[in-house]
CSV table of C-alpha atoms (C1' of nucleotides) in Angstrom, one decimal:
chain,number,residue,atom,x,y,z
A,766,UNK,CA,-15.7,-38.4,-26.8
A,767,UNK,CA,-15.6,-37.6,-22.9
A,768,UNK,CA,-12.4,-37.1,-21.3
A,769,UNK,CA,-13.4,-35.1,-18.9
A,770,UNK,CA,-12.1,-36.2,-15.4
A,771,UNK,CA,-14.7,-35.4,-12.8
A,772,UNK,CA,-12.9,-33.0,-10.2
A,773,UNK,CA,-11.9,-34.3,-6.5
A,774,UNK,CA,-13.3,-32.4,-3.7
A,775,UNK,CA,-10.1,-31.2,-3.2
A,776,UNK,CA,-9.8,-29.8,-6.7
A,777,UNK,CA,-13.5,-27.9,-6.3
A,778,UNK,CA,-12.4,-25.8,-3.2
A,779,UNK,CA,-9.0,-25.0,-4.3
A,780,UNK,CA,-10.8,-23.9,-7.2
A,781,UNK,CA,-13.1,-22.1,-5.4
A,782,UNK,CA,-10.5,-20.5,-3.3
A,783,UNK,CA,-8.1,-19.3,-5.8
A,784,UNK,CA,-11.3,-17.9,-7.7
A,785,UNK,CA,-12.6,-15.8,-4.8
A,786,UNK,CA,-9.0,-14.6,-4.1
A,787,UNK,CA,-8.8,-13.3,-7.7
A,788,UNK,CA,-12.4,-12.0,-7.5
A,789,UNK,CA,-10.8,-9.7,-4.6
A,790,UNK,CA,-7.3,-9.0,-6.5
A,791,UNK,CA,-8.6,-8.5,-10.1
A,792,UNK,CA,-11.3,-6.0,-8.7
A,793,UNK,CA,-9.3,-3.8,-7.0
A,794,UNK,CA,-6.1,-4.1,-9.1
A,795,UNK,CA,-7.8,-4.4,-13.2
A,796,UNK,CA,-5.9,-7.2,-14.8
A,797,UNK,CA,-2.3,-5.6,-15.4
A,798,UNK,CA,-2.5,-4.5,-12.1
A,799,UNK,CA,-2.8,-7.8,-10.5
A,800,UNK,CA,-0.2,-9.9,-9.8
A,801,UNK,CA,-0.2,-14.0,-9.5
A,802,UNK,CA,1.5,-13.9,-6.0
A,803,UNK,CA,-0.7,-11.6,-4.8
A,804,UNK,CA,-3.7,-13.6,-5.8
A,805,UNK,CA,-1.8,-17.1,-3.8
A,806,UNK,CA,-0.9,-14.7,-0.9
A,807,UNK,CA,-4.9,-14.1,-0.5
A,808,UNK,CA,-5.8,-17.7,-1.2
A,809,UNK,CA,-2.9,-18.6,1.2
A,810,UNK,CA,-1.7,-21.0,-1.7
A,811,UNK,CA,2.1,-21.1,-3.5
A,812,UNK,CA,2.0,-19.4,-6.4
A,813,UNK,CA,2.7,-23.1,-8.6
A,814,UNK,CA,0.0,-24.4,-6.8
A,815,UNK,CA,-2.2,-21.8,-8.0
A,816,UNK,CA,-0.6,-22.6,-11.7
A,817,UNK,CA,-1.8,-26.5,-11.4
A,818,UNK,CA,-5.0,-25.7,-11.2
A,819,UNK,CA,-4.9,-22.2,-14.2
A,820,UNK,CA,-3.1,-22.9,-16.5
A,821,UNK,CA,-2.5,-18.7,-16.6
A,822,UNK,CA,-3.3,-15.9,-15.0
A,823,UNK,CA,-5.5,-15.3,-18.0
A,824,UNK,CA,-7.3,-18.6,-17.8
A,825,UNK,CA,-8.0,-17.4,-14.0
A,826,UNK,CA,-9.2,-14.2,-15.4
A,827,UNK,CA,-11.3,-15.9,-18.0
A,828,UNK,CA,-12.8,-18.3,-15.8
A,829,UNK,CA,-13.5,-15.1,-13.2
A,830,UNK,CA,-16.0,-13.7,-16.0
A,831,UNK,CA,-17.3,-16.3,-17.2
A,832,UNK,CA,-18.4,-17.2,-14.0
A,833,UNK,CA,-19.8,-13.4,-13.3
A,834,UNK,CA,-21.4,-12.4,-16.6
A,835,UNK,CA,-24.4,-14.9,-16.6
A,836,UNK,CA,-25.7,-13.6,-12.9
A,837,UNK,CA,-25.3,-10.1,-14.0
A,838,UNK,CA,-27.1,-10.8,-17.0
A,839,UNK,CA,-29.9,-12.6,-15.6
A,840,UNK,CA,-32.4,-10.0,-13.8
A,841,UNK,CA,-32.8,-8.6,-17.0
A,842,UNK,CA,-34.2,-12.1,-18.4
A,843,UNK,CA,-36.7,-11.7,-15.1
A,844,UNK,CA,-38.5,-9.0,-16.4
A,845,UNK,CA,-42.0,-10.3,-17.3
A,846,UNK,CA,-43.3,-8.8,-20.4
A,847,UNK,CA,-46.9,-9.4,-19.5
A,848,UNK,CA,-46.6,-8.0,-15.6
A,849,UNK,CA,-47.6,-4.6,-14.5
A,850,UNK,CA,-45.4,-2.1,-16.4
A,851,UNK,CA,-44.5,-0.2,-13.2
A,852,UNK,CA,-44.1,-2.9,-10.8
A,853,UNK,CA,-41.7,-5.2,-13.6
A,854,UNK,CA,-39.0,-2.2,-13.9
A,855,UNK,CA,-39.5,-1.2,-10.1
A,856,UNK,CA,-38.4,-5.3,-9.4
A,857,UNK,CA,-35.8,-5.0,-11.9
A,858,UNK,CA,-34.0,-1.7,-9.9
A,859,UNK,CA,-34.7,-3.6,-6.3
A,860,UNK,CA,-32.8,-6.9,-8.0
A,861,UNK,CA,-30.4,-4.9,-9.5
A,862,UNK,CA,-29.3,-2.9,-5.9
A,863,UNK,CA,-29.2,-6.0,-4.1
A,864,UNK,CA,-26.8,-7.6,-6.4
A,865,UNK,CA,-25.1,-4.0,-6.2
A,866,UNK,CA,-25.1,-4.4,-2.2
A,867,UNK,CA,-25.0,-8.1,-1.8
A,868,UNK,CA,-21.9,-8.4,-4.8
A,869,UNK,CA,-19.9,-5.4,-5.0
A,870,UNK,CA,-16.4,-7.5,-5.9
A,871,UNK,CA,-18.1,-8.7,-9.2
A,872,UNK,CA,-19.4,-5.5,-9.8
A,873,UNK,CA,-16.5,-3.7,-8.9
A,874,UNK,CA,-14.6,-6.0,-11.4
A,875,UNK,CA,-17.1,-6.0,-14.2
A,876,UNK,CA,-16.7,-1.9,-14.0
A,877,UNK,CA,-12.9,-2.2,-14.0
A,878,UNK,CA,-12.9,-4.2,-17.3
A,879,UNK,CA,-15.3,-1.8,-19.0
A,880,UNK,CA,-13.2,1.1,-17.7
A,881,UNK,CA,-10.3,-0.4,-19.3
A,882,UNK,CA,-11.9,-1.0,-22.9
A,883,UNK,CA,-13.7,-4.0,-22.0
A,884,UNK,CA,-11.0,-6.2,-24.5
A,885,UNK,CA,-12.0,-9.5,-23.7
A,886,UNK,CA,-15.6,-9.3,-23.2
A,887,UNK,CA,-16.3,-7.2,-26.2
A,888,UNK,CA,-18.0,-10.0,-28.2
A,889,UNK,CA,-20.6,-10.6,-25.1
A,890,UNK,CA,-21.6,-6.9,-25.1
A,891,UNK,CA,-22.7,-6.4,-28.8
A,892,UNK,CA,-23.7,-10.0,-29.3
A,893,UNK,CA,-25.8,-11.3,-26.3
A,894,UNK,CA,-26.3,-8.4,-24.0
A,895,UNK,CA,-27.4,-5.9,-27.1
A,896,UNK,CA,-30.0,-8.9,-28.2
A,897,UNK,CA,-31.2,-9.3,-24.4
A,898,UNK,CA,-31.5,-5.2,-23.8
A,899,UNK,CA,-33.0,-5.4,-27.8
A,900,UNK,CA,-35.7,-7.5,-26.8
A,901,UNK,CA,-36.1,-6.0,-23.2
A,902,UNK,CA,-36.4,-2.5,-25.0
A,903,UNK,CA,-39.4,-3.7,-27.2
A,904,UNK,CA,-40.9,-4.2,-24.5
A,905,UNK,CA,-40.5,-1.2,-22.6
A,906,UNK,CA,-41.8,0.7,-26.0
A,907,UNK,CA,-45.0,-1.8,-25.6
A,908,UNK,CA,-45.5,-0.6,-22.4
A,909,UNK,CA,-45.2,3.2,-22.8
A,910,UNK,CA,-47.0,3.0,-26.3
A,911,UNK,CA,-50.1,1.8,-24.7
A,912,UNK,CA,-49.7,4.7,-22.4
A,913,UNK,CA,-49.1,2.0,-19.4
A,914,UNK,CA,-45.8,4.1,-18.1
A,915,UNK,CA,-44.6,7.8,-19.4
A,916,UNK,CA,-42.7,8.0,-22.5
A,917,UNK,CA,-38.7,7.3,-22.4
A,918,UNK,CA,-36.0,6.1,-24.4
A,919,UNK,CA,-35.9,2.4,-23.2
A,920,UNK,CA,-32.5,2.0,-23.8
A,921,UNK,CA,-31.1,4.9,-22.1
A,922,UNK,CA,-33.7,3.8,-19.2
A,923,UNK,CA,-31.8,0.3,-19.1
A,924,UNK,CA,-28.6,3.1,-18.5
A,925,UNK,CA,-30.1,5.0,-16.0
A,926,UNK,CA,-31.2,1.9,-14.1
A,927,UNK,CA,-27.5,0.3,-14.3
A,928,UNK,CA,-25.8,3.9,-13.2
A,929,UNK,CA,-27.4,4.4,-10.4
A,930,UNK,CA,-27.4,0.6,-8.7
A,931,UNK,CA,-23.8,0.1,-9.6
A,932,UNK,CA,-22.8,3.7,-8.7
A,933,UNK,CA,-23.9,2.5,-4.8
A,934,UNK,CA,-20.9,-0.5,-5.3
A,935,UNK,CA,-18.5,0.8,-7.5
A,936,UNK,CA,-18.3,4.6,-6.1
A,937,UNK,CA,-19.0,2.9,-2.2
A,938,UNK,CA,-15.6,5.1,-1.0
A,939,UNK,CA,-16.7,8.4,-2.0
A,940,UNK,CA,-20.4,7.5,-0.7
A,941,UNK,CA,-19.2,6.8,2.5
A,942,UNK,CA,-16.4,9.6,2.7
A,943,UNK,CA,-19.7,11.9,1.8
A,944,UNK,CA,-22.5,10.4,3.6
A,945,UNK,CA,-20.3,9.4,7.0
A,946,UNK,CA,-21.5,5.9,8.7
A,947,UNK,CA,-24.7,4.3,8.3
A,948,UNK,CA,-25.3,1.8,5.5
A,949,UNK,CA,-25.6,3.9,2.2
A,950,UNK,CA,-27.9,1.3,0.3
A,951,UNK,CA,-30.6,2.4,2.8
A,952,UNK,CA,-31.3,5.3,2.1
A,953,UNK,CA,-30.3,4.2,-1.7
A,954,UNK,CA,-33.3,1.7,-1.8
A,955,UNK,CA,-35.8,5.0,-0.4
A,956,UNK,CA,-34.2,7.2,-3.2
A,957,UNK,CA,-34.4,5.0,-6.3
A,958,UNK,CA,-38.0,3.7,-5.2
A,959,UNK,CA,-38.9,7.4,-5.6
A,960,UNK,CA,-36.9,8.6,-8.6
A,961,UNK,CA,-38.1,5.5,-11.0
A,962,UNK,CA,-41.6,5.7,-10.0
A,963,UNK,CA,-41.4,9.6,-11.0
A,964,UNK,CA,-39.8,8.8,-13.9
A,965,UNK,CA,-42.1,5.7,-15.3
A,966,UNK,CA,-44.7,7.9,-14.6
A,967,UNK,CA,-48.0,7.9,-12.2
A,968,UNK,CA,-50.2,8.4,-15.2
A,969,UNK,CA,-52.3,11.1,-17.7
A,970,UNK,CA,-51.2,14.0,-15.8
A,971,UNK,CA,-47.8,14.3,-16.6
A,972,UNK,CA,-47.6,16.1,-20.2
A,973,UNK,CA,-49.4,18.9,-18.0
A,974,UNK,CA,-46.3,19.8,-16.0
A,975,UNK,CA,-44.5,23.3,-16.7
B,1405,UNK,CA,10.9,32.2,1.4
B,1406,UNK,CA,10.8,31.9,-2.3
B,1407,UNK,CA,13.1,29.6,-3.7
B,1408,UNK,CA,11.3,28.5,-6.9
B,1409,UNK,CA,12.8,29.2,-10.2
B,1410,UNK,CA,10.4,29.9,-12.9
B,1411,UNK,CA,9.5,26.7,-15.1
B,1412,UNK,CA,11.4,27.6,-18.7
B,1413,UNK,CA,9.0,27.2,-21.7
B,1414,UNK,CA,10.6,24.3,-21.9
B,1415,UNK,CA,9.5,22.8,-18.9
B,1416,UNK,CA,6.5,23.8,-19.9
B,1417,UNK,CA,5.3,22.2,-22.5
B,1418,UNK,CA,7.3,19.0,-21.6
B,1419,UNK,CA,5.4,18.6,-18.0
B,1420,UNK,CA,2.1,18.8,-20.2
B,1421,UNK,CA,3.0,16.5,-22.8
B,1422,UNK,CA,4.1,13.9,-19.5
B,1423,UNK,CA,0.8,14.6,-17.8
B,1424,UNK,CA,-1.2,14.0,-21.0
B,1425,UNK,CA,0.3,10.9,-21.7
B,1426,UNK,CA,0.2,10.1,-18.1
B,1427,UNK,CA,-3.5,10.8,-18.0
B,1428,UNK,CA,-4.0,8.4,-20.9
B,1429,UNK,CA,-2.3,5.6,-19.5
B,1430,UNK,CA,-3.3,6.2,-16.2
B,1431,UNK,CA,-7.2,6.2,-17.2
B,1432,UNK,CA,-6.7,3.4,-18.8
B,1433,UNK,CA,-4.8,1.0,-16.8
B,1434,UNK,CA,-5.0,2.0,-13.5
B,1435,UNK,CA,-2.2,3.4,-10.9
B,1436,UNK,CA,-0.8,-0.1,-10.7
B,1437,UNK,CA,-1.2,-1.3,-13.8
B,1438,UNK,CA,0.7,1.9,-15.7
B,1439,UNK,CA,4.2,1.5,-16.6
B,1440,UNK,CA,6.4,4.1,-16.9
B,1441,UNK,CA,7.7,3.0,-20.4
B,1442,UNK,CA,4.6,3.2,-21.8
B,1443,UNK,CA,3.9,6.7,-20.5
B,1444,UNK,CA,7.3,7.9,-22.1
B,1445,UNK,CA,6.7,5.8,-25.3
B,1446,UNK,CA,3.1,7.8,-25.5
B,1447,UNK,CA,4.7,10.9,-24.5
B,1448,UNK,CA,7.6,10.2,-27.1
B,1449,UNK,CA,10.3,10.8,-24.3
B,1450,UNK,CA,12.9,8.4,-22.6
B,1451,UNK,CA,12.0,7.2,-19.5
B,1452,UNK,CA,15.2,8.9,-17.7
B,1453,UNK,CA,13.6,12.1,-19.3
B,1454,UNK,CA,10.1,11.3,-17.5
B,1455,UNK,CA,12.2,11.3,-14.2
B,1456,UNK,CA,14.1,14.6,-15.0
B,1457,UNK,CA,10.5,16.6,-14.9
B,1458,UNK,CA,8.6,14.1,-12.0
B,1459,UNK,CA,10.6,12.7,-9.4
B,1460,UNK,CA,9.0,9.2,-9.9
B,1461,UNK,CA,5.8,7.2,-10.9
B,1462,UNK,CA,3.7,8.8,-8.0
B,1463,UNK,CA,4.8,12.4,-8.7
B,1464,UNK,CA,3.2,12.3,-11.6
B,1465,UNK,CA,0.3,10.4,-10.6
B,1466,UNK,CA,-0.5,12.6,-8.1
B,1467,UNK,CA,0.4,15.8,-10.4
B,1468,UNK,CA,-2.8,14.3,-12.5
B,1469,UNK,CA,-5.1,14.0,-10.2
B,1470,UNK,CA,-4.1,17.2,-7.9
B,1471,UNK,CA,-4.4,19.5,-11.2
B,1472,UNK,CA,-7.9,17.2,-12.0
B,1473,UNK,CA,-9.9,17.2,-8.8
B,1474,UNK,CA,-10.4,21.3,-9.0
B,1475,UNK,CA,-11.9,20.9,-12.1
B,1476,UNK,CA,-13.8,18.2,-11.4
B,1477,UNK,CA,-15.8,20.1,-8.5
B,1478,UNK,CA,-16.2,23.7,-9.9
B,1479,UNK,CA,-19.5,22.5,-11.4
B,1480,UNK,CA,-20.8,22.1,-8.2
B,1481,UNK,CA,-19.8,25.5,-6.8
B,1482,UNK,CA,-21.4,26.9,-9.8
B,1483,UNK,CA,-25.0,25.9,-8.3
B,1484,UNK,CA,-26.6,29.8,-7.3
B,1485,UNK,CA,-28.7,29.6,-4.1
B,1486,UNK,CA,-31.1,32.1,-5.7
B,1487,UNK,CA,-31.4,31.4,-9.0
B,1488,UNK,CA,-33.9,29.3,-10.0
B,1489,UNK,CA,-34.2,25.5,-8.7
B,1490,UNK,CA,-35.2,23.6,-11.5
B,1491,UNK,CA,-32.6,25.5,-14.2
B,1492,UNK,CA,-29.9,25.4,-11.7
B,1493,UNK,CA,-30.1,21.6,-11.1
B,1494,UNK,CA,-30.9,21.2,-14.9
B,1495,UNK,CA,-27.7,23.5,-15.6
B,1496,UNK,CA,-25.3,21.5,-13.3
B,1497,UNK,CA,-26.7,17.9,-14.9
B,1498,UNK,CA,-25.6,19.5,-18.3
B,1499,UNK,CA,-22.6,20.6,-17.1
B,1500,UNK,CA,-22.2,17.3,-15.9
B,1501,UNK,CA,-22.6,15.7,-18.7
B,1502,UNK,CA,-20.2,18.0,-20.9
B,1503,UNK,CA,-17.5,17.3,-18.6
B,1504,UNK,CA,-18.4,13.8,-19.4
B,1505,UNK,CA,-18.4,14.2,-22.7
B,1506,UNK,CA,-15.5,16.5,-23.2
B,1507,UNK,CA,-13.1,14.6,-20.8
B,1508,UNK,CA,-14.0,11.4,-21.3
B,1509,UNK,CA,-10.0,10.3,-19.5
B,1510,UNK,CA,-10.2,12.5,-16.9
B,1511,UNK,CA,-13.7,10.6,-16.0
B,1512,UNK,CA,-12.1,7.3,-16.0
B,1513,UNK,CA,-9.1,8.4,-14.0
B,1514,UNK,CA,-11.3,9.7,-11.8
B,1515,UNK,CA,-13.4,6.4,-11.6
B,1516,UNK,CA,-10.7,4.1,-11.6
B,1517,UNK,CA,-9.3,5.6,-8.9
B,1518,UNK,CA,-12.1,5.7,-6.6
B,1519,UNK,CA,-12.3,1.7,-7.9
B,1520,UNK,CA,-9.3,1.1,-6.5
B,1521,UNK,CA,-10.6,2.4,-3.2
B,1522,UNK,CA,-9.2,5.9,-3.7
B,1523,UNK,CA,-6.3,5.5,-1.6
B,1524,UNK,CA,-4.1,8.8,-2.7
B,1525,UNK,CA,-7.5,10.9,-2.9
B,1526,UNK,CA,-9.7,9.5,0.4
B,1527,UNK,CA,-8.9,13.0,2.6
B,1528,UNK,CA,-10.4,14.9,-0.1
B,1529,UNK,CA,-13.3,13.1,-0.4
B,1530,UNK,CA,-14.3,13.2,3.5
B,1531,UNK,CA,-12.7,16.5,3.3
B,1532,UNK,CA,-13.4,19.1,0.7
B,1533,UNK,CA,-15.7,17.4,-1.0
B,1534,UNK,CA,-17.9,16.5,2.0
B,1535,UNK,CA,-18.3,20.0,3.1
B,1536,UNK,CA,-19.1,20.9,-0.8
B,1537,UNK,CA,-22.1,18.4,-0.9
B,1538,UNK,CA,-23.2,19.4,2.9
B,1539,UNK,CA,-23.4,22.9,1.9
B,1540,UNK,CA,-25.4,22.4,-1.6
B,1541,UNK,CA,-27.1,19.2,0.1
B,1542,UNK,CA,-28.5,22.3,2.2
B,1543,UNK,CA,-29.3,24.4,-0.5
B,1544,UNK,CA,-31.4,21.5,-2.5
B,1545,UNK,CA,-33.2,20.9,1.0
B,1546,UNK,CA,-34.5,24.4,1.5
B,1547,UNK,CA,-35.7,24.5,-2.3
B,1548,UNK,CA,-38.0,21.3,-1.3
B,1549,UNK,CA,-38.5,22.5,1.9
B,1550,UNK,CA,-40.2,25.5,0.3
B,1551,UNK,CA,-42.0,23.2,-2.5
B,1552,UNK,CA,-39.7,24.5,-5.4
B,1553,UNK,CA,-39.0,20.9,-6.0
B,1554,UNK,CA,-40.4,17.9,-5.1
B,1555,UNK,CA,-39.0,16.4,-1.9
B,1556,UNK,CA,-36.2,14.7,-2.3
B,1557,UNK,CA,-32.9,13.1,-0.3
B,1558,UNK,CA,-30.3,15.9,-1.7
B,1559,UNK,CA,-27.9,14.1,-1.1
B,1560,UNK,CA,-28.7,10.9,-3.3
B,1561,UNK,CA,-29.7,13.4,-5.8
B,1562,UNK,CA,-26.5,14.5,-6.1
B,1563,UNK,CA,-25.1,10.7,-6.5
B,1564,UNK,CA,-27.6,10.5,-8.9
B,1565,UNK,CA,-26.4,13.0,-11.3
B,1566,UNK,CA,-22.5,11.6,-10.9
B,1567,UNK,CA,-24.1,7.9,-11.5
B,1568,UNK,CA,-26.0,9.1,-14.6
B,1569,UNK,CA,-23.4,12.0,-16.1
B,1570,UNK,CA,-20.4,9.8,-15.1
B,1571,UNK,CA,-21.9,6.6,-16.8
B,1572,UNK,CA,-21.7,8.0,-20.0
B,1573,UNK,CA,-17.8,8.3,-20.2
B,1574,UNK,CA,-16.8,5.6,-17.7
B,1575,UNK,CA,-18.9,2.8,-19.6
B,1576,UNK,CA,-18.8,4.2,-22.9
B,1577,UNK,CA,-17.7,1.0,-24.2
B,1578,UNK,CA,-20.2,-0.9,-23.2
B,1579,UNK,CA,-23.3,1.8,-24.0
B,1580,UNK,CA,-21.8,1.9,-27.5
B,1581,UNK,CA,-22.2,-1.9,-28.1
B,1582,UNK,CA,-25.3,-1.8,-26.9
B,1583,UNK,CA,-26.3,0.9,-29.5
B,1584,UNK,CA,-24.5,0.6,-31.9
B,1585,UNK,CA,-23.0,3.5,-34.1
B,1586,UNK,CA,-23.7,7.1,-33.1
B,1587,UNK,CA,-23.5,9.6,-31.0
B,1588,UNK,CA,-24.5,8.2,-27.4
B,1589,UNK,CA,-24.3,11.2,-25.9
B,1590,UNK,CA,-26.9,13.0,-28.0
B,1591,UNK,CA,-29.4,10.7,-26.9
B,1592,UNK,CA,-27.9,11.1,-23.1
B,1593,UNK,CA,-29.0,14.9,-23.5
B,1594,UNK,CA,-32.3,14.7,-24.1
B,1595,UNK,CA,-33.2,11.5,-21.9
B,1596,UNK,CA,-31.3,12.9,-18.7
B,1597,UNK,CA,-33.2,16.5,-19.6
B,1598,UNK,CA,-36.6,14.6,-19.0
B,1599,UNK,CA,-35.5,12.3,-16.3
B,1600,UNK,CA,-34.3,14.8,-14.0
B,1601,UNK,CA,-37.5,17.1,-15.0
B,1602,UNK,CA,-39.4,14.1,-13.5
B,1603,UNK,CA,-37.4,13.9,-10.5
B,1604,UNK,CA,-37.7,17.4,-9.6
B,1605,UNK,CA,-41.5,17.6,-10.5
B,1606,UNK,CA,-43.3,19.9,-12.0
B,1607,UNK,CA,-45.4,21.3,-9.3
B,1608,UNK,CA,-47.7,20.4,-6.7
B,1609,UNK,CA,-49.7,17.5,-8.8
B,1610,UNK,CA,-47.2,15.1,-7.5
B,1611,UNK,CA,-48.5,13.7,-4.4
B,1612,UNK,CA,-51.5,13.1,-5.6
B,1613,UNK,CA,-49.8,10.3,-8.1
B,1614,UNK,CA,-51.2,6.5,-7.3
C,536,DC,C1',32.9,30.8,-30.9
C,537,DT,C1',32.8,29.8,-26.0
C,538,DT,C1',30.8,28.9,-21.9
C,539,DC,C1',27.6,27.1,-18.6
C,540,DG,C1',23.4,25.4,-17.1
C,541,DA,C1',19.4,23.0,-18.9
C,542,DT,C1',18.1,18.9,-21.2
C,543,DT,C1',18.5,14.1,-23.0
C,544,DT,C1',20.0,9.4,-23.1
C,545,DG,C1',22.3,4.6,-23.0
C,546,DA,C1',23.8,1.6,-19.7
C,547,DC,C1',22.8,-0.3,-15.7
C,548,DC,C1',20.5,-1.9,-11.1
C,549,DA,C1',17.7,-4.5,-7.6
C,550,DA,C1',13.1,-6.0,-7.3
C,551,DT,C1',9.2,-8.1,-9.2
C,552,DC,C1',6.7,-10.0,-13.0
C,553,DG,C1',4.4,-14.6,-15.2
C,554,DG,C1',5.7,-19.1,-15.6
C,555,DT,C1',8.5,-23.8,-15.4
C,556,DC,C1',10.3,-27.9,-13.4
C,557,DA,C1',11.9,-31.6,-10.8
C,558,DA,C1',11.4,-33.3,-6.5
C,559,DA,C1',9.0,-33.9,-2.3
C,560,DG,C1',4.6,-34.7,0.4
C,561,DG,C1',-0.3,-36.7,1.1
C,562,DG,C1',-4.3,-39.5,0.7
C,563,DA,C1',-7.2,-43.3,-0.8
C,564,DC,C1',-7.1,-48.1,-1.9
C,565,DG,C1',-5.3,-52.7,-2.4
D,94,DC,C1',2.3,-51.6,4.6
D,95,DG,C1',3.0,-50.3,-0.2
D,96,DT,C1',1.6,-48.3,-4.4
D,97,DC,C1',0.0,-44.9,-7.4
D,98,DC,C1',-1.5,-40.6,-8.5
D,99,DC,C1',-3.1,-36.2,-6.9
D,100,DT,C1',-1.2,-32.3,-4.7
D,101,DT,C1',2.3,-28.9,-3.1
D,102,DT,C1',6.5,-26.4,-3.1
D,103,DG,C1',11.5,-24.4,-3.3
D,104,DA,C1',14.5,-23.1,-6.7
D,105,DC,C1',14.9,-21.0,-10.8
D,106,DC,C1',14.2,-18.6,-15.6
D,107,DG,C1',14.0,-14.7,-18.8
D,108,DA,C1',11.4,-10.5,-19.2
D,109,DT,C1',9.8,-6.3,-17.3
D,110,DT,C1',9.3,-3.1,-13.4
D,111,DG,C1',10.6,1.7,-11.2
D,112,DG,C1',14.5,4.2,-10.7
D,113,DT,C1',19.8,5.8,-10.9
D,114,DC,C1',23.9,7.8,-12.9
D,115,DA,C1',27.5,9.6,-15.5
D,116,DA,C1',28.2,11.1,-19.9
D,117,DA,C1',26.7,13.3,-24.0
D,118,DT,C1',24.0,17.1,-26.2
D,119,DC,C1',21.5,21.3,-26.5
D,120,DG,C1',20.5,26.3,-26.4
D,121,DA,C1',20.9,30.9,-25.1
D,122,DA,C1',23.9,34.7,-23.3
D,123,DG,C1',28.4,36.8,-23.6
DNA sequence: CTTCGATTTGACCAATCGGTCAAAGGGACG
DNA sequence: CGTCCCTTTGACCGATTGGTCAAATCGAAG
């Protein structure tokens, strides 16, 4: 039943290559907007070369998320249901901006295809990243039903923490035009710390406010 | 010095239909990725007629997002220096979040744009829109400074009410599959109301928290 | 009804799109 | 060195792109 080939070195960086390139093209460009010679011009490949090794420029698209949506996914799976409340959510936010800071292209291109109607990753949104935010959620309400953070819609927490981590990649240009120089995701770090530990909550004497 | 005729009605109503079909392919496909058939097919004009009312593909493009980005910063302006701190913070997140909700395109135009590195818009950004955010950023400070609010970096405050208002619209798709049917933004309202409550504090009870 | 400018369109253009193909080049192994 | 297969490419294809143009049509004023 195998016919798999294994791939030659050669094959494995070319692949690598023309994936990074598209990585850079696709996430500035959306799909429509990028174009296959574009995508050899960055790779510094010929634009058939690029089609021996994709069969289209879907199949490079395809591959692209694939390849992206399992390390997006998986610092939600990290959070441990039976670690301190406060300090579980708090990693989640710090994991969260670093991948914001430390992969802004995939971010960039995971917004992009949700901007655009999200058409071929539909079926991994309401099947396996509703269950994992599902079960992630249960847990939250665990946690703030046993009076361990303040109460809050997990879901819409889940929201809030995705906003304001990818806002620091996706909206980077109008940061910076705003901000001037410095590294933004400085002073980001210092602000989110603060806002989610106000907003799970330091304990009883919240309800009291106003 | 004035050499401009005045637009017939039926200019009028033709340069709207263009710049609402525009806006839908535009939001949705990105500067490159728009064609100009499509924009006459949704428009329900021939492409030669497209050219007659904008000079070309960029015309229009900019068009959009010069008759866009004034009504996309007014709800800043609207912030009053001596009104109250908490309600006029509270009132600009709702506001926020209307626009949101009320111009779900012009937020993904918007979005996309600065995506795309925000290459027709990057002047205003550093420009108007700095000083806008300097001069409110100075407002927010003197409110903490005074202990209206809780301290806060006013200027990540701000990015945190675009992050939170904006992700509403611009990753509607992906909130909706996550929740499944329903109104998201209902449940937007009335989590946002308490988050930002949070963040602003109630009083002086907040240090003492931890 | 006629006239004249405003409006609309079919036909067309060069450039670019995604993709194909046959032929040439390269590298490991005998 | 020769062979075989992996790799690379120049030339090319039909379709689509943004944009042009002359001719046809429309609509209001006389």
């Amino acid at each position: 039943m195998k016919d798999e080939k294994p791939p030659t070195r050669i094959q494995k960086k070319n692949r690598e290559v023309i994936l990074d390139a598209a990585l850079e093209v696709f996430s500035q460009e959306g799909f429509r907007g990028a174009t296959l010679d574009r995508i050899a011009k960055v790779a510094g490949l010929s634009k058939p070369n690029l089609l021996y090794y994709f069969s289209s420029k879907d199949a490079i698209h395809e591959a692209l998320l694939r390849g992206l949506l399992s390390t997006w996914l998986d610092p939600l799976r990290a959070i441990d249901p039976s670690g301190d409340p406060v300090e579980e959510i708090m990693g989640y936010v710090r994991r969260k901006l670093a991948l914001a800071r430390d992969y802004p292209r995939e971010s960039r291109l995971f917004a992009i295809e949700i901007l655009q109607g999200a058409p071929r990753i539909a079926p991994v949104l309401s099947g396996e990243l509703r269950e994992l935010v599902d079960e992630t959620a249960g847990v939250i309400d665990g946690w703030a039903a046993a009076g361990r953070i303040a109460p809050v819609d997990p879901r819409h927490l889940i929201f809030s923490i995705w906003a304001l981590t990818q806002h620091y990649s996706d909206f980077d240009v109008q940061i910076r035009a705003v901000l001037g120089d410095g590294d933004p995701f400085a002073g980001a770090e210092i602000h989110l710390e603060a806002v989610f530990r106000r907003i799970l909550g330091g304990g009883p004497s919240l309800s009291g406010v106003n």
